[in-house]
Coordinates of C-alpha atoms in Angstrom, one line a residue:
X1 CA 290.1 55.5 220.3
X2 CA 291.5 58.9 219.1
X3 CA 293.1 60.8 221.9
X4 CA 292.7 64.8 222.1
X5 CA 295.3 67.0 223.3
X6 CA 294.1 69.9 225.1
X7 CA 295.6 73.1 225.6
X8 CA 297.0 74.0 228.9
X9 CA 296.3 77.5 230.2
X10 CA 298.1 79.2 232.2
X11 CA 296.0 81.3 234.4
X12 CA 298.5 83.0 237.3
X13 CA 301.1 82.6 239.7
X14 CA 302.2 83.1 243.3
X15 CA 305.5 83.4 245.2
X16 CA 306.8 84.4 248.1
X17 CA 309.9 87.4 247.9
X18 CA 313.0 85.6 247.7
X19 CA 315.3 85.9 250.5
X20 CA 318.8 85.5 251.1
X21 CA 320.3 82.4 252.9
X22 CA 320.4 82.8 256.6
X23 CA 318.7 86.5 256.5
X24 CA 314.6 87.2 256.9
X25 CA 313.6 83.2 256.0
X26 CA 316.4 81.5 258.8
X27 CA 314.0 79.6 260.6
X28 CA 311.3 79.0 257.7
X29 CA 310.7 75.4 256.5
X30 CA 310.0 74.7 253.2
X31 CA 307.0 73.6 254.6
X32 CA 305.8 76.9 255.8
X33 CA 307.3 79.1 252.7
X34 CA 305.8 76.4 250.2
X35 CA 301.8 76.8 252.1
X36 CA 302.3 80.7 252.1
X37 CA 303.2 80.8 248.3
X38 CA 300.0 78.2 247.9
X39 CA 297.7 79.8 250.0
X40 CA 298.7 83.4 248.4
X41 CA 297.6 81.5 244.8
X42 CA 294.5 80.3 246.7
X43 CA 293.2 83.8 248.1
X44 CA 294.4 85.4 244.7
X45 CA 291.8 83.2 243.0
X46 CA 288.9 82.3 244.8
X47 CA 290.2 78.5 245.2
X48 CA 288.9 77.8 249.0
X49 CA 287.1 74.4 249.5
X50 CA 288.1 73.8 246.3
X51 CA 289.4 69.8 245.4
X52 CA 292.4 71.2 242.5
X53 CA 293.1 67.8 240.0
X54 CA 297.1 67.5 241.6
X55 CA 299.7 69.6 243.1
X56 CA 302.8 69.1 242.4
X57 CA 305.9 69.9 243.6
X58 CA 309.8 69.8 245.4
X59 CA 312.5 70.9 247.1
X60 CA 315.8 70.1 246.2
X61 CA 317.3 70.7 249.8
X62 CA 315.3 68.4 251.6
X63 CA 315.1 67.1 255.1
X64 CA 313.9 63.4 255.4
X65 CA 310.1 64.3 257.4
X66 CA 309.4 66.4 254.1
X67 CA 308.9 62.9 252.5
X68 CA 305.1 64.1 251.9
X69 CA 306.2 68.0 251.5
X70 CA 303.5 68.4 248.9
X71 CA 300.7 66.8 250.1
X72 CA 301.7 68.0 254.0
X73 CA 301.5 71.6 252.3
X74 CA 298.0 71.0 250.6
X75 CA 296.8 70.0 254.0
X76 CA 298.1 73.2 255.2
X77 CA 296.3 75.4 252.9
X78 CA 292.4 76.3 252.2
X79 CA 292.4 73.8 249.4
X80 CA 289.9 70.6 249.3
X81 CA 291.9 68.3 251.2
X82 CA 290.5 65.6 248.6
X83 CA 293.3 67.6 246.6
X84 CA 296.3 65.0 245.6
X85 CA 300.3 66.3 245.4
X86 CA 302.9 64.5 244.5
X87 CA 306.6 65.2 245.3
X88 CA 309.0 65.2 242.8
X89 CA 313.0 66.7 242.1
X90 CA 315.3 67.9 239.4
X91 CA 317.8 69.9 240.9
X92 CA 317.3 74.0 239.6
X93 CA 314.6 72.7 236.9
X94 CA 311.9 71.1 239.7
X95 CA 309.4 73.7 239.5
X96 CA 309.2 73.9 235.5
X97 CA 309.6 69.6 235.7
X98 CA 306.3 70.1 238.0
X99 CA 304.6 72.4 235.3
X100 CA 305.6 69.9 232.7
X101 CA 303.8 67.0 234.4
X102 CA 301.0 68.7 235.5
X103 CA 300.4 70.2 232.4
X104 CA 300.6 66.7 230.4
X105 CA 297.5 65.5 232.7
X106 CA 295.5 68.7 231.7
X107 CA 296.6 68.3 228.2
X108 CA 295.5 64.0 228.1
X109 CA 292.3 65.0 229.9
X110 CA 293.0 63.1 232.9
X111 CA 292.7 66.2 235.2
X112 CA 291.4 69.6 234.5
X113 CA 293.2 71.9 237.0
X114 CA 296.5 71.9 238.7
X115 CA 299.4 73.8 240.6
X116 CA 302.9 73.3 240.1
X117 CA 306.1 74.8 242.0
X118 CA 308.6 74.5 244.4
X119 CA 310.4 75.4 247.5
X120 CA 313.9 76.0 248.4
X121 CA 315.7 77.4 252.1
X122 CA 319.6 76.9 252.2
X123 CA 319.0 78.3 255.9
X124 CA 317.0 75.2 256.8
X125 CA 319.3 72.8 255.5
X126 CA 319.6 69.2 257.0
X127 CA 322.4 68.5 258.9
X128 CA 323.2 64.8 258.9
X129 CA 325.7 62.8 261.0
X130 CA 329.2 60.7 259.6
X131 CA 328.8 58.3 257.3
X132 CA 331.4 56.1 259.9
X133 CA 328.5 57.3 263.0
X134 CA 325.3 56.6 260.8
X135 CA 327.1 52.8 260.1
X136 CA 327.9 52.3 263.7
X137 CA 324.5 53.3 264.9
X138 CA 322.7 50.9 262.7
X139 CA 324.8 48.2 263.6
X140 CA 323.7 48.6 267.3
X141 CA 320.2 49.0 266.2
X142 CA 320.5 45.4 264.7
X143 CA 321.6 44.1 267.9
X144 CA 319.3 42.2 270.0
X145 CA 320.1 42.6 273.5
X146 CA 321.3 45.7 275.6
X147 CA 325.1 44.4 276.3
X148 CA 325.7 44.0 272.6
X149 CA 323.9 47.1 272.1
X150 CA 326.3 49.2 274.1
X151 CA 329.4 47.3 273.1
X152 CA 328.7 48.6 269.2
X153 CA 328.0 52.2 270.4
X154 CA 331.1 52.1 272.5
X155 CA 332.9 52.4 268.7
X156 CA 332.1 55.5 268.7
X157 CA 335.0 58.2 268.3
X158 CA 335.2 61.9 268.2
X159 CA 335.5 62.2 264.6
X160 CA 332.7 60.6 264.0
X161 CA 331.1 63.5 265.6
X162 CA 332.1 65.2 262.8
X163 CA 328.5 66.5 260.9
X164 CA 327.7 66.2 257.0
X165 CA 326.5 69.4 255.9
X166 CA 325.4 69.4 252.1
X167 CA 327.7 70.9 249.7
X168 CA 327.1 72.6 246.1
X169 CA 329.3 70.0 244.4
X170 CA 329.0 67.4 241.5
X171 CA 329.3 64.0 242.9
X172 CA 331.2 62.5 239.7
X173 CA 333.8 65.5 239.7
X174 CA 333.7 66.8 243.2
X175 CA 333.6 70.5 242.2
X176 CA 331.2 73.0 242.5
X177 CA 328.9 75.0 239.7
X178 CA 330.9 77.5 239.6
X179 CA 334.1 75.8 239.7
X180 CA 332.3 74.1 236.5
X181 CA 331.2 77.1 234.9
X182 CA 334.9 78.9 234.8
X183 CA 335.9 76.5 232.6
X184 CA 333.1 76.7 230.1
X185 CA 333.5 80.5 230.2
X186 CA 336.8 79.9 229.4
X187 CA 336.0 77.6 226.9
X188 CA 333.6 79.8 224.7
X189 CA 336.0 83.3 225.7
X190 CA 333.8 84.8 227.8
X191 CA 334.7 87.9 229.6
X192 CA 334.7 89.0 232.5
X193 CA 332.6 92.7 231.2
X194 CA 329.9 90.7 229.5
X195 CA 329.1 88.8 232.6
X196 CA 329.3 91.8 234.8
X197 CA 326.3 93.5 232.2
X198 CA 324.2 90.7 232.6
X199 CA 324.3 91.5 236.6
X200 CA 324.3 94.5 236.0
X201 CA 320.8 94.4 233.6
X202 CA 319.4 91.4 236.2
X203 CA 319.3 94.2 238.9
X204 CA 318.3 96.7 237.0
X205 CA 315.4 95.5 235.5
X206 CA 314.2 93.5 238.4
X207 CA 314.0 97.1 240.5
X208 CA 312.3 98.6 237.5
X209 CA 309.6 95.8 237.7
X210 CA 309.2 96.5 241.5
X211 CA 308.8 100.3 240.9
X212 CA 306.3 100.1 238.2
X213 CA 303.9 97.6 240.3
X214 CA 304.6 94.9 237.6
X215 CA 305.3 92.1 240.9
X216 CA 302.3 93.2 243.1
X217 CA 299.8 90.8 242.0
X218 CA 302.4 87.9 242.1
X219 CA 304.1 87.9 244.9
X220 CA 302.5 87.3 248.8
X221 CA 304.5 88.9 251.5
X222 CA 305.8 86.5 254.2
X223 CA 307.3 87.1 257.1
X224 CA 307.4 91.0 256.8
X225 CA 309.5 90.6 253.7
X226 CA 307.7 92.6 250.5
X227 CA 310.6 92.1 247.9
X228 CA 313.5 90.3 247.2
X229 CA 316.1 91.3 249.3
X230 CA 319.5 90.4 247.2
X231 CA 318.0 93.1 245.1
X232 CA 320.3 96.2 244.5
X233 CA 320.8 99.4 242.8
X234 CA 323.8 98.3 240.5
X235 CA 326.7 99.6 240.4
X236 CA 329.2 98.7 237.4
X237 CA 331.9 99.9 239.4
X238 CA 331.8 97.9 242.2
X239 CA 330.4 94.3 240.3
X240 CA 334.1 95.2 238.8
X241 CA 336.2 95.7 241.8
X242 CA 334.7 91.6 242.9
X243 CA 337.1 89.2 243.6
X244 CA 337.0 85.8 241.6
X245 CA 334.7 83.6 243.9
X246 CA 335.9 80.0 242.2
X247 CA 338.9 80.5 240.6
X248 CA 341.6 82.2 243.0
X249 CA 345.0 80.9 241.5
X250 CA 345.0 81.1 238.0
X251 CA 344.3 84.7 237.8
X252 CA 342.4 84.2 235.1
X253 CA 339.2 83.9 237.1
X254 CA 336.0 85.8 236.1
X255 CA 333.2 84.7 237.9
X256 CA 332.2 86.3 241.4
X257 CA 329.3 86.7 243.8
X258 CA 328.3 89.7 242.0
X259 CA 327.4 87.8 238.5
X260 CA 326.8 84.8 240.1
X261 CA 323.6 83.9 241.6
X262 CA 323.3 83.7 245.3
X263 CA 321.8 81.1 247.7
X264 CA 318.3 81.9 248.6
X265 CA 315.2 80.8 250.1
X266 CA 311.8 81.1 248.9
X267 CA 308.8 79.2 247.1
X268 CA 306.9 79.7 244.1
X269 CA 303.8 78.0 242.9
X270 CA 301.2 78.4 239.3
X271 CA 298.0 77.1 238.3
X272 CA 297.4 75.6 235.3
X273 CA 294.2 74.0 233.5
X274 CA 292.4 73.7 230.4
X275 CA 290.5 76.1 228.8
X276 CA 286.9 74.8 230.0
X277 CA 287.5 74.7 233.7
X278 CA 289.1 78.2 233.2
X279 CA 285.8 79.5 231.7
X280 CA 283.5 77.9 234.3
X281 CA 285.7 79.0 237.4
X282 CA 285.5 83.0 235.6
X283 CA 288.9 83.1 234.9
X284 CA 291.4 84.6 232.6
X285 CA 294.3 82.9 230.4
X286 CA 297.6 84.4 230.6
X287 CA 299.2 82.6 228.3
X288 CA 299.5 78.5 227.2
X289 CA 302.5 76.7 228.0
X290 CA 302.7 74.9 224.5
X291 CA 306.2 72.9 223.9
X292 CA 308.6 72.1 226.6
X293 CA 311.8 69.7 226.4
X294 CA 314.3 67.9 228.7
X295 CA 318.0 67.3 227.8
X296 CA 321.2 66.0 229.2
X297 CA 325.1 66.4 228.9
X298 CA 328.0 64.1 229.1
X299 CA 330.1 66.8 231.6
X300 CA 332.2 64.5 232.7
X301 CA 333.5 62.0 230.0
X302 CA 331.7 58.8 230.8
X303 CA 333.2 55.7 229.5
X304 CA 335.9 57.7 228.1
X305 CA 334.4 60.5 226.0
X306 CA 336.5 63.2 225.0
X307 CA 333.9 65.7 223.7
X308 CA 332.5 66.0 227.0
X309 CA 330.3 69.0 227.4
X310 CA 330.1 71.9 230.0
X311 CA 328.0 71.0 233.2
X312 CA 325.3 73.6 232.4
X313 CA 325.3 73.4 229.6
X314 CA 322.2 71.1 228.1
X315 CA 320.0 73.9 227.3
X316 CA 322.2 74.6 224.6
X317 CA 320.5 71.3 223.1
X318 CA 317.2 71.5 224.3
X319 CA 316.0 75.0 222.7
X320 CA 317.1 74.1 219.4
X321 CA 315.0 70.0 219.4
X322 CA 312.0 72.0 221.2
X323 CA 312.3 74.6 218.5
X324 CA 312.4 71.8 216.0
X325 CA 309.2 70.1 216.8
X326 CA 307.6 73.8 217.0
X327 CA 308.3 74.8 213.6
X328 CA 310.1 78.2 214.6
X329 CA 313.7 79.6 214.9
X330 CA 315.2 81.0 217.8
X331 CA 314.4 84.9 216.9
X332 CA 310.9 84.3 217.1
X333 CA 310.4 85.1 220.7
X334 CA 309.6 88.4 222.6
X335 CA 310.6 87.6 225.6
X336 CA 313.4 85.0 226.3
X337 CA 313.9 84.1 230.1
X338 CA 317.5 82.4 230.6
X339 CA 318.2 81.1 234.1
X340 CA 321.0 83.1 235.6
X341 CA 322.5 80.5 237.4
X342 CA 325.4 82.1 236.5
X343 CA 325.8 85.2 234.1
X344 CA 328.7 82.7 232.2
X345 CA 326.1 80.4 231.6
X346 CA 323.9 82.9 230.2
X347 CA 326.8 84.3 227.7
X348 CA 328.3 81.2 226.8
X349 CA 324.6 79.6 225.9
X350 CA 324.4 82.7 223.8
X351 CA 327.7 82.0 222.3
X352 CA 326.9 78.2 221.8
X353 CA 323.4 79.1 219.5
X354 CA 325.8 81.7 217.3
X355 CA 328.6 79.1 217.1
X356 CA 328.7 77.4 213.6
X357 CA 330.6 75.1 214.7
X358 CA 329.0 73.7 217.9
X359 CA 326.0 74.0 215.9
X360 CA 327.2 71.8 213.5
X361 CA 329.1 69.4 215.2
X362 CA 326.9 69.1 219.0
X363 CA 323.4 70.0 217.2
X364 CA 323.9 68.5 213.7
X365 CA 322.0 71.4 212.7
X366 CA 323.1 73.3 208.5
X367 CA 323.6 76.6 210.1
X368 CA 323.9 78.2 213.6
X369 CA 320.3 79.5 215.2
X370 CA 321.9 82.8 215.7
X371 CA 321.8 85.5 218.0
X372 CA 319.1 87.1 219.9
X373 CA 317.6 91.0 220.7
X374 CA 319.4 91.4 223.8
X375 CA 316.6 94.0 225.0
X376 CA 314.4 90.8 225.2
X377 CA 316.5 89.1 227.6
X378 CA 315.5 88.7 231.1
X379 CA 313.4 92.1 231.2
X380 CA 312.1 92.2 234.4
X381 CA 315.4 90.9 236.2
X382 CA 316.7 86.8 236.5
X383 CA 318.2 84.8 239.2
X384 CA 321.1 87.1 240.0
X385 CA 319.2 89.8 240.9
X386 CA 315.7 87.5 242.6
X387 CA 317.9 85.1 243.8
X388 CA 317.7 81.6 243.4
X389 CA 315.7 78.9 245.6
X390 CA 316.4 75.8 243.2
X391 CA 313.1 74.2 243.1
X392 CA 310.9 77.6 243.1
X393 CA 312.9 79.3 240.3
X394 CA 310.5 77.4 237.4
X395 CA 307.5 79.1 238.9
X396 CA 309.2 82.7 239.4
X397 CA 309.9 82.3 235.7
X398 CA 306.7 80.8 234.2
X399 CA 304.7 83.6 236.0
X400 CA 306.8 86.3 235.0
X401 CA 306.7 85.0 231.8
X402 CA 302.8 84.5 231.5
X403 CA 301.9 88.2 232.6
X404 CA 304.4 89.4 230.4
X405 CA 302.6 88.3 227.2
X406 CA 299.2 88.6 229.2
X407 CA 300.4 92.5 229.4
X408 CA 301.6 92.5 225.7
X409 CA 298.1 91.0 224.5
X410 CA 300.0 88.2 222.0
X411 CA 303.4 86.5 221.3
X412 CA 305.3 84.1 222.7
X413 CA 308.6 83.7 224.9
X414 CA 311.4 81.0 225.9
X415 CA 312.3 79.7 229.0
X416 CA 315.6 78.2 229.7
X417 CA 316.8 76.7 233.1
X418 CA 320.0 74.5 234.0
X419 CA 320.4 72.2 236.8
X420 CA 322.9 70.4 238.3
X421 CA 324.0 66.5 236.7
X422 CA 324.5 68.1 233.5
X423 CA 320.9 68.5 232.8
X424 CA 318.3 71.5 231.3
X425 CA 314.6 72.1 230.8
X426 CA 313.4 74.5 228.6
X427 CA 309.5 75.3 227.5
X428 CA 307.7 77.7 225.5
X429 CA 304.7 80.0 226.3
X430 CA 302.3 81.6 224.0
X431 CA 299.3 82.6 223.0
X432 CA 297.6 81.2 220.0
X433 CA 299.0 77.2 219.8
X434 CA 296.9 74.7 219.3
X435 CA 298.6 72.2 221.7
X436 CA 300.6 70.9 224.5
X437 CA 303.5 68.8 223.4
X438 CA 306.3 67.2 225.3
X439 CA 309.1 65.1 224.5
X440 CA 312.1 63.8 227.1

């Protein structure tokens, strides 16, 4: 039996304005931002009643009753509530991992509609108790009678009052992203000017997209918020004057919170399908999210390896496989959407595809992919400037992306994202490709 691979359209997206941690979204779940970026997407296209192929989605900051977030959020919404979900996480590449295996159902026939996104509050975060308290209270939940009971919990000692708050660090090296990304900026020489442009451009472009109207008919308002919030009118000046936020002693630090993405809360979500149910449900293709690819690095040195990699790194070696199996170079894009994570990341990812070197010895490839048009880049503002909510970044991106070539009428543009445990995901989103094709 010959299998057909379908194209899979992408016909709009929805989000929520991103807010800063602990400012307008402190005591939203990301039950409640996740429903009001679905239901948006639901009112935007006529969706009521109906029974959607799958949903799915995540959150990366999680607390352990959002077990069934995306199915709990379907229920919450005017969908069919004959409409599956399914949970899944990545770290900062969940909601373009959703897209990806979403769109492999649409593209193998075995549904023909779906949303995909994610949801992410660093305000709501779980608090859990001591690892020494958690082990004491189980033990006296194993105990069968009350005496025995109380004898265990009498164990119990003010520092085990202590609470576990999550932290933004690596388990295998105990340091944060940022700590991470000095050193690869260091690494590939970059400066601390070039990073302070890209945050400079992020905010620049993002408040240009706002004032033109480019944002109104993808973003829902929530909670009297109508924007993003970390937005700002940039100042070069002042993104100069920062302090290093991750390296204080060396002196040699260049990353700060101005060119560094912030923590945020927010949710995102995008409907996909195939062509067919587009046409029968009278509605539009964007775009077609056509080739899409998964990667990891060795950031550490596990089992001893010396040419370990930089922790964000792994889009660096993504783009250039995906870009293999599509039969194109690097410069044929119009649009390139890079993750800003970190401006540093951004540069030295640059730095990595011009390097004849890396690309030789980390690619294997004859000759470096080369440079891109800068005026490409990130035109309508990144992460730095939107903020960042881990798991809804992939959907701000993807339906940025898709009205951006929707708007332009043809071409095609890349999407990059990092994510924490050395990983990246990376896709491509055109109009004009014949297929859907994935490879992990």
């Amino acid at each position: 039996m010959t299998q057909t691979i379908r194209r899979v359209a992408i016909i709009g997206a929805n989000r929520i304005p991103f807010a800063r941690s602990n400012s307008a979204y402190s005591y939203a779940s990301n039950q409640d931002m996740l429903t009001a970026a679905l239901n948006g997407l639901v009112n935007r296209y006529n969706l009521q009643g109906q029974r959607i192929g799958e949903f799915v989605a995540g959150a990366v900051i999680k607390h352990s009753r959002d077990f069934n977030l995306a199915r709990e959020t379907v229920l919450s919404t005017a969908l069919d509530a004959q409409t599956p979900a399914t949970d899944i996480q990545q770290a900062c590449g969940t909601g373009l991992q959703a897209l990806m295996i979403a769109a492999n159902k649409i593209a193998l026939g075995q549904i023909d509609s779906a949303i995909a996104g994610g949801s992410d509050t660093t305000s709501d975060a779980p608090i859990g108790v001591s690892e020494g308290l958690r082990k004491i209270l189980l033990e006296a939940n194993r105990k069968k009678t009350t005496k025995d009971k109380l004898k265990q919990l009498a164990k119990i000692r003010p520092k085990h009052l202590a609470p576990l708050i999550p932290r933004n660090g690596e388990p295998r090296t105990n340091m944060s992203m940022g700590e991470h990304t000095e050193i690869t900026v260091k690494e590939w020489g970059v400066t601390r000017e070039e990073q302070d442009e890209i945050a400079f451009n992020s905010h620049k472009n993002l408040l240009a997209a706002y004032e033109r109207g480019f944002f109104d008919d993808l973003i829902t308002p929530f909670q009297g918020v109508e924007k993003d919030n970390l937005a700002r009118t940039p100042d070069l000046e002042k993104l100069a004057s920062l302090k290093p936020a991750f390296d204080r002693k060396s002196g040699k630090g260049t990353l700060t919170a101005g060119n560094s993405s912030a923590l945020t809360d927010g949710a995102s979500v995008v409907l996909l399908a195939s062509e067919e149910w587009a046409k029968e449900h009278n509605l539009p293709v964007q775009a077609y999210l056509s080739f899409y690819e998964t990667a990891s690095v060795d950031f550490f040195g596990k089992d001893g390896n010396k040419n370990k990699e930089g922790l964000l790194m792994a889009p660096a070696y993504a783009v250039p496989r995906m870009l293999d199996r599509a039969g194109i170079t690097l410069q044929d894009f119009d649009f390139y959407e890079i993750h800003e994570a970190f401006a540093g990341v951004v540069c030295s990812t640059l730095k990595a595809w011009e390097d004849p070197k890396f690309c030789k010895e980390r690619l294997g490839l004859d000759k470096p992919l080369g440079s891109i048009d800068r005026s490409k880049l990130n035109v309508n503002g990144s992460s730095i400037a939107t903020g960042h909510p881990f798991a809804a970044t992939g959907g701000r991106v993807v339906g940025t992306l898709a009205k951006m070539i929707s708007e332009k009428g043809s071409g095609r543009g890349l999407i990059s994202i990092c994510a924490a445990g050395g990983q990246g995901v990376v896709a491509i989103i055109e109009i004009g490709r014949a297929s859907c094709r994935e490879r992990v």
